[in-house]
Amino acid sequence: MITTCTLCTVPHRDGGPRRHVVRLPVVASSTSVLKRLLLGRPFRSDQSPPTSLPKRIALPVFASDPLSSVAYAPAQMLMALSAAGGAAFVYAPWVAMAVVVVLLVVIASYRQTVRAYPSGGGDYEVAATNLGAAGGLWVASALLVDYMLTVAVSVAAAVDNLGAMMPVVASYRTGFAVAVVALLVAVNLRGVRQQGLGFAIPVYAFLAAMVALIGWGLFRIVGRGERLRAPSADLAVSEIEIGGGLAGFALVFLLLRAFASGSVALTGVQTLANHVPAFKPPKSRNAATALLTVGLIASALLLAIVWLARSTRVQYVERPTTQIEGAGPDYVQPPVTAQLAETVFGDSSVAFYLILAATALVLVVAANTTFEGFPVLGAHLASDRYLPRQLHTRGDRLAFSNGVLVLGAGASVLVLAFRANVVALIHLYIVGVFVAFTLSQVGMVRHWKRVLETERDPAARRSVIRSRAMNLFGAVLTGAVLVVILVAKFNRGAWISIVLMVVIYLLMRGIRQHYDRVGRELTPLDQRPVLPARNHAVVLVSKLHLPAMRALAYAKATRPDTLTAVTVNVDSEDTRLLVADWEGRALGVPLTVIDSPYREITRPIIDYVTSVRRSSPRDVVTVFVPEYVVGRWWENLLHNQSALRLKSRLHFVPGVMVTSVPWQLASSSGKDGADRMIRGPRADSRPDFERAPEE
Amino acid sequence: MITTCTLCTVPHRDGGPRRHVVRLPVVASSTSVLKRLLLGRPFRSDQSPPTSLPKRIALPVFASDPLSSVAYAPAQMLMALSAAGGAAFVYAPWVAMAVVVVLLVVIASYRQTVRAYPSGGGDYEVAATNLGAAGGLWVASALLVDYMLTVAVSVAAAVDNLGAMMPVVASYRTGFAVAVVALLVAVNLRGVRQQGLGFAIPVYAFLAAMVALIGWGLFRIVGRGERLRAPSADLAVSEIEIGGGLAGFALVFLLLRAFASGSVALTGVQTLANHVPAFKPPKSRNAATALLTVGLIASALLLAIVWLARSTRVQYVERPTTQIEGAGPDYVQPPVTAQLAETVFGDSSVAFYLILAATALVLVVAANTTFEGFPVLGAHLASDRYLPRQLHTRGDRLAFSNGVLVLGAGASVLVLAFRANVVALIHLYIVGVFVAFTLSQVGMVRHWKRVLETERDPAARRSVIRSRAMNLFGAVLTGAVLVVILVAKFNRGAWISIVLMVVIYLLMRGIRQHYDRVGRELTPLDQRPVLPARNHAVVLVSKLHLPAMRALAYAKATRPDTLTAVTVNVDSEDTRLLVADWEGRALGVPLTVIDSPYREITRPIIDYVTSVRRSSPRDVVTVFVPEYVVGRWWENLLHNQSALRLKSRLHFVPGVMVTSVPWQLASSSGKDGADRMIRGPRADSRPDFERAPEE
């Protein structure tokens, strides 16, 4: 049974006292059939997942997040512009171009990041390393909020696209969205190893769908000169009472808000930067190339879709029921991609359905990618003691199961709170993204500054100075966009994410303080443990049955300095019987009766134990509690619950040890998962020593 | 601190090893302010409630149950008759007479019972003594169901009467009924001692109200010859499709059903029979007189009310919305007493409101009386081990608190399930009453038969033979009524109470079997406890912090035969650090590392402990679990819950003792109720022995 020790360098003799590793015959746990069905059989810790993916798989999986945002970003811009009525839509291409500029700057900045931090810790690592613990923590708070929102927004947008295909989905949108989140949780609890190819295909399909849509649209409009009109083109759109129309300050504010809304296209860029280790070597370089590729594709798609939407006169408004003339209360705006697909290919063509399906699917893949990022960040934070340790334990399938569950719960709460409304969710979304962008870029500037202090090679110094300039520009630009977003969106929901971030920040700081305080309290001061002066044993007795007899025998075997049996006098008739029985048996242990005029059990015992300890405070008191062990849950209701309550209260009394002396009733046998192994061939519920002939 | 011992006759030396009773300075528990506000300060066990009440108090309190049923019994008869349309109401007085005959026979029978069983055990005692355990158990099941229904019906009827005064009560009838039940629970948790006079007044008020109603009605109708017409007199009442109209079998069945419904007037008769000990001596005789008095009053009231209802042409139907022409879906029938009060005194007279208020109040008092009977029966059954022991413990105020809570919960469920509908609840109600009546009378017949076997005095024999004849007649009559009730009401809800009774019967039998089985398993076979052969100590260690050091020190102090520290290798980096730390400190205790390829903690430890025990099955293994004790609930979330799970699983392994070595973190201080007393002047969260200089 004892095999090699891989832990220390002390020479081991087999069976000797210093041997370390014991390998017991292990069978995979069979605890719950349901759990096995959901998760599959558990993985061993040494079956670690493959660490690198070929680029053609890695790229699409991690790119699903930034690419999928082009599915909802154009609609956000149009919607913001619609506040000034249908006439404002003409500004859409200009807004889109501004967004693309920012996107490309951010991409360029992150290319510096992946070079400098190839470990994949991402924004959190960059900020924590360069801006100190507080900076890292703010970025982490922003990211945690954002991950939840990414799932909520992506799933809600996916449901919107499905709803444009199947009206039943549109009617129960919230329910469907929560179901999708639940499905993602289940998939991710099973582990992410099989996800590579299966999740790359939808991304390629989405790209193909978009290229087909844009290409065929371009061909029909430019090539054939057709005048395509979207189904919403002829709706009469009225402005929302913002006052001032399209002049001066109002126009500037309108454009800024549209730009802020469109910035949602930038979400997901970090996903790639966080996954440098998953690329084939040279990892940093491949990741940087991938970043650029994805950035260019996303920019092209965004511009093309906005152009196509303008050409076909797509209208998309913020408040359909009030802004669109003649719209009933049940009116649902089809997503922009759905309108374009209908316009270019016709509303019952196969292509229409394929485009909507591919869009929905890529959004789900984007949400799924987040299910990898969030638990990893949670585990990082847990190992830095900012979050509960449970987030750092890997589940049966080696995933950080608790992180997956927390993300699923958070996203579901958001979906339910905002009824899977993409617009409402996006108001909350981008704040966190730009907080992380800005802090991360500032961190990078600091990073390069530190590098410059030691770097002497002129060529390398020039390259570092270039990188620093890039990141500085990125920091200033994203910081400016953050201000714009805060101004334009604060009272539309951005304040909610700020509150959430502050709450999470304070929570994490509090948790860290707790762990630190406990850690300081528990650091050993002496080199060797010190023995207590004396050990007083107190055996609780209510009746002289076998569990009590066994507790007495066991208490004697621990050779305490004093030994007393104690009973609480709640019913004097019972107590009288017990005393008579006790006297009759001459057990050699004194029985003390504690009076309890108010029929309490816990308090008199605590008071008694305390009085024993007070008379000699350097001693320790061991309380022996005989307990029944029953096999059926309802049987617990039939035995006094006092033992449980008493034990938890005794834990608060310093210097008191609590020993449970369990007595397995016949019904408890076979109730333990590892039962057969435990009992072996001599299975018997009566412990053997009860019948031993000694003493 | 040590005072006299009242428990045994062994001479005591103060402080000697055989002293028994320890009286610690006791202050009443201050656990929860809310609890104290609700219940008042706790009572000492020796503050027992007064055992006898003067008759003028006892009589009305216990009579509230039988008397209050005349408030709803007439309506039930009319309702049953209404199935054949308005014409059938002429039979009401005849049905009432039949009910009164049965009522008087039952009263006469119970006068025998109170003479033979002055202890007040009631029907359960009679049946258990004379018909064996099963008979007693059936009666107990019937009574438990009935008590719950008494509360539900009385409270629902009270709310009906209140609703006739205040429409707001009628709109939220279910809510109000549940609130009244909750109020009764609160009052009864405070204890029943103050209830005497306060609860007698409503009964006298109700009697006065009824006498005034009937007297003034009689005077106006007979004395002045007025032709009084109830507000419902002119409604056109149609029959329910029962077919056959008022001829032959249909008529017989109609009358039987009306009789069965009217039998609800008999409920509550046992309440008096159960309270013989509460009367002044000669208890039995006073109780028998009280029974007769109450029986005659109830009979007179019933007949008078039905007469008055007929004279004023009160109509009361089963399905108001379909049977009454022109009644809308919101139409609510006023209770019969309300209609009579309106007819005799006018609908806005003071007398009208006084009569309704007195009726509502007496019904609440009747429900309250049940709150005494049920917990006492529950405690009886618990001490006979048919119900969980908790029902036998007296609460802070010496009431059987758990019984009060169970009754309140049961009644609330019934009220909610039937939406406080008196009619629906009454269908369930009377079955149980007559099951108890019949079995109890059969038991009495057996009782007298046994008495006859030993009694030799001819005068006494004659009296016994008379009593037996009375009880036999009672048994036959109530049995016949039971059959009528079952036939007439089975598919209207009586089946529900039968199912409930059977379930409760089986439950109680199961509980008794469990307790018996456990009792047999736990009976000591040897005279003296036997020591285990050897004690193997296993100290669980995850880190070398103070709790672990203390557990090691304490484990050493118990001088086990072998001592090993054990850790589970979940994260090999952590384990490596622990082993290095361990080696560095030279603690003199070997550390065993258990491999856990599936990252489990509980199973590897259980397997290890089992393997230790298997190699020497007559030994015992003590597992020492270092535990944190935190003061704030959320802090528990931040420490691994593995200890708790592990402890409960270890309980299932035979021959394994589990010792918690608690470590009180600073935050835990002051969190224990008795904390100041425990810590005394030397309050400190660090246990003293940790700093002791020895070893």
Short mmCIF file of C-alpha atoms in Angstrom, two decimals, chain B residues 527-655:
data_model
loop_
_atom_site.label_atom_id
_atom_site.label_comp_id
_atom_site.label_asym_id
_atom_site.label_seq_id
_atom_site.Cartn_x
_atom_site.Cartn_y
_atom_site.Cartn_z
CA GLN B 527 -22.95 -4.60 33.78
CA ARG B 528 -19.80 -2.53 33.27
CA PRO B 529 -18.44 -0.64 30.32
CA VAL B 530 -15.54 -2.31 28.59
CA LEU B 531 -12.39 -0.41 27.63
CA PRO B 532 -11.17 -0.51 24.04
CA ALA B 533 -7.98 -2.51 23.39
CA ARG B 534 -5.93 0.37 21.99
CA ASN B 535 -6.54 3.97 21.02
CA HIS B 536 -5.06 5.28 17.76
CA ALA B 537 -4.97 9.05 17.50
CA VAL B 538 -5.16 10.70 14.09
CA VAL B 539 -4.73 14.49 13.94
CA LEU B 540 -5.94 16.15 10.77
CA VAL B 541 -3.60 18.87 9.56
CA SER B 542 -3.82 21.16 6.56
CA LYS B 543 -1.36 23.83 7.68
CA LEU B 544 0.98 24.21 10.62
CA HIS B 545 -0.95 27.02 12.28
CA LEU B 546 -1.99 27.38 15.91
CA PRO B 547 -5.20 25.31 15.76
CA ALA B 548 -3.22 22.38 14.36
CA MET B 549 -0.46 22.81 16.97
CA ARG B 550 -3.05 22.86 19.70
CA ALA B 551 -4.76 19.74 18.34
CA LEU B 552 -1.39 17.98 18.33
CA ALA B 553 -0.66 19.05 21.90
CA TYR B 554 -4.07 17.98 23.08
CA ALA B 555 -3.89 14.66 21.24
CA LYS B 556 -0.57 13.96 22.94
CA ALA B 557 -2.12 14.81 26.30
CA THR B 558 -4.73 12.07 25.85
CA ARG B 559 -1.83 9.59 25.78
CA PRO B 560 -2.99 7.46 22.82
CA ASP B 561 -1.28 4.21 21.90
CA THR B 562 -0.29 5.58 18.50
CA LEU B 563 -0.32 9.16 17.22
CA THR B 564 -0.11 10.27 13.58
CA ALA B 565 -0.75 13.55 11.86
CA VAL B 566 -2.54 13.18 8.54
CA THR B 567 -2.93 15.53 5.62
CA VAL B 568 -4.69 15.06 2.29
CA ASN B 569 -2.68 15.90 -0.80
CA VAL B 570 -5.08 17.96 -2.91
CA ASP B 571 -2.64 20.56 -4.10
CA SER B 572 0.88 19.15 -4.29
CA GLU B 573 2.50 22.57 -3.90
CA ASP B 574 0.71 23.20 -0.59
CA THR B 575 1.59 19.70 0.57
CA ARG B 576 5.25 20.16 -0.24
CA LEU B 577 5.33 23.36 1.83
CA LEU B 578 3.61 21.64 4.75
CA VAL B 579 6.03 18.70 4.69
CA ALA B 580 9.02 21.04 4.61
CA ASP B 581 7.62 23.07 7.49
CA TRP B 582 6.91 19.85 9.42
CA GLU B 583 10.40 18.48 8.91
CA GLY B 584 11.85 21.81 9.99
CA ARG B 585 10.05 21.86 13.32
CA ALA B 586 10.89 18.32 14.51
CA LEU B 587 7.53 17.92 16.24
CA GLY B 588 8.16 14.29 17.11
CA VAL B 589 4.93 13.21 15.43
CA PRO B 590 5.01 11.49 12.02
CA LEU B 591 3.08 13.17 9.21
CA THR B 592 1.26 10.93 6.76
CA VAL B 593 0.21 12.34 3.41
CA ILE B 594 -2.80 10.70 1.80
CA ASP B 595 -2.94 10.98 -1.93
CA SER B 596 -6.22 12.25 -3.40
CA PRO B 597 -6.13 12.12 -7.18
CA TYR B 598 -9.73 13.30 -7.44
CA ARG B 599 -9.22 16.28 -5.08
CA GLU B 600 -11.62 14.87 -2.49
CA ILE B 601 -10.96 15.40 1.20
CA THR B 602 -13.56 13.37 3.05
CA ARG B 603 -13.22 10.03 1.30
CA PRO B 604 -9.44 9.63 1.54
CA ILE B 605 -9.58 10.33 5.28
CA ILE B 606 -12.44 7.89 5.82
CA ASP B 607 -10.56 5.26 3.81
CA TYR B 608 -7.40 5.89 5.81
CA VAL B 609 -9.16 5.70 9.18
CA THR B 610 -10.87 2.52 8.08
CA SER B 611 -7.58 0.98 7.03
CA VAL B 612 -6.12 1.80 10.46
CA ARG B 613 -9.03 0.17 12.21
CA ARG B 614 -9.17 -2.85 9.93
CA SER B 615 -5.68 -3.87 10.87
CA SER B 616 -6.78 -4.11 14.52
CA PRO B 617 -10.56 -4.18 14.72
CA ARG B 618 -10.79 -4.25 18.52
CA ASP B 619 -9.11 -0.88 18.73
CA VAL B 620 -10.65 2.54 18.57
CA VAL B 621 -9.52 5.43 16.37
CA THR B 622 -9.81 9.01 17.61
CA VAL B 623 -9.82 11.65 14.89
CA PHE B 624 -8.84 15.13 16.11
CA VAL B 625 -10.29 17.90 13.94
CA PRO B 626 -8.89 21.40 14.49
CA GLU B 627 -11.70 23.89 13.92
CA TYR B 628 -12.03 27.64 13.70
CA VAL B 629 -14.79 29.23 15.68
CA VAL B 630 -15.92 32.51 14.14
CA GLY B 631 -18.41 34.97 15.52
CA ARG B 632 -20.09 36.26 12.40
CA TRP B 633 -22.20 33.96 10.25
CA TRP B 634 -20.61 35.10 6.98
CA GLU B 635 -17.15 34.27 8.27
CA ASN B 636 -18.15 30.62 8.14
CA LEU B 637 -18.42 30.96 4.36
CA LEU B 638 -14.78 31.99 4.20
CA HIS B 639 -13.42 28.88 5.87
CA ASN B 640 -13.60 25.53 4.25
CA GLN B 641 -16.71 23.67 5.21
CA SER B 642 -14.84 20.37 4.89
CA ALA B 643 -14.55 19.87 8.67
CA LEU B 644 -18.31 19.79 9.13
CA ARG B 645 -18.89 17.38 6.25
CA LEU B 646 -16.03 15.18 7.36
CA LYS B 647 -17.27 14.96 10.94
CA SER B 648 -20.74 13.88 9.95
CA ARG B 649 -19.35 11.22 7.60
CA LEU B 650 -16.91 9.92 10.23
CA HIS B 651 -19.86 9.32 12.55
CA PHE B 652 -20.92 6.47 10.32
CA VAL B 653 -17.66 4.58 10.73
CA PRO B 654 -17.88 2.16 13.68
CA GLY B 655 -15.22 2.45 16.36
#
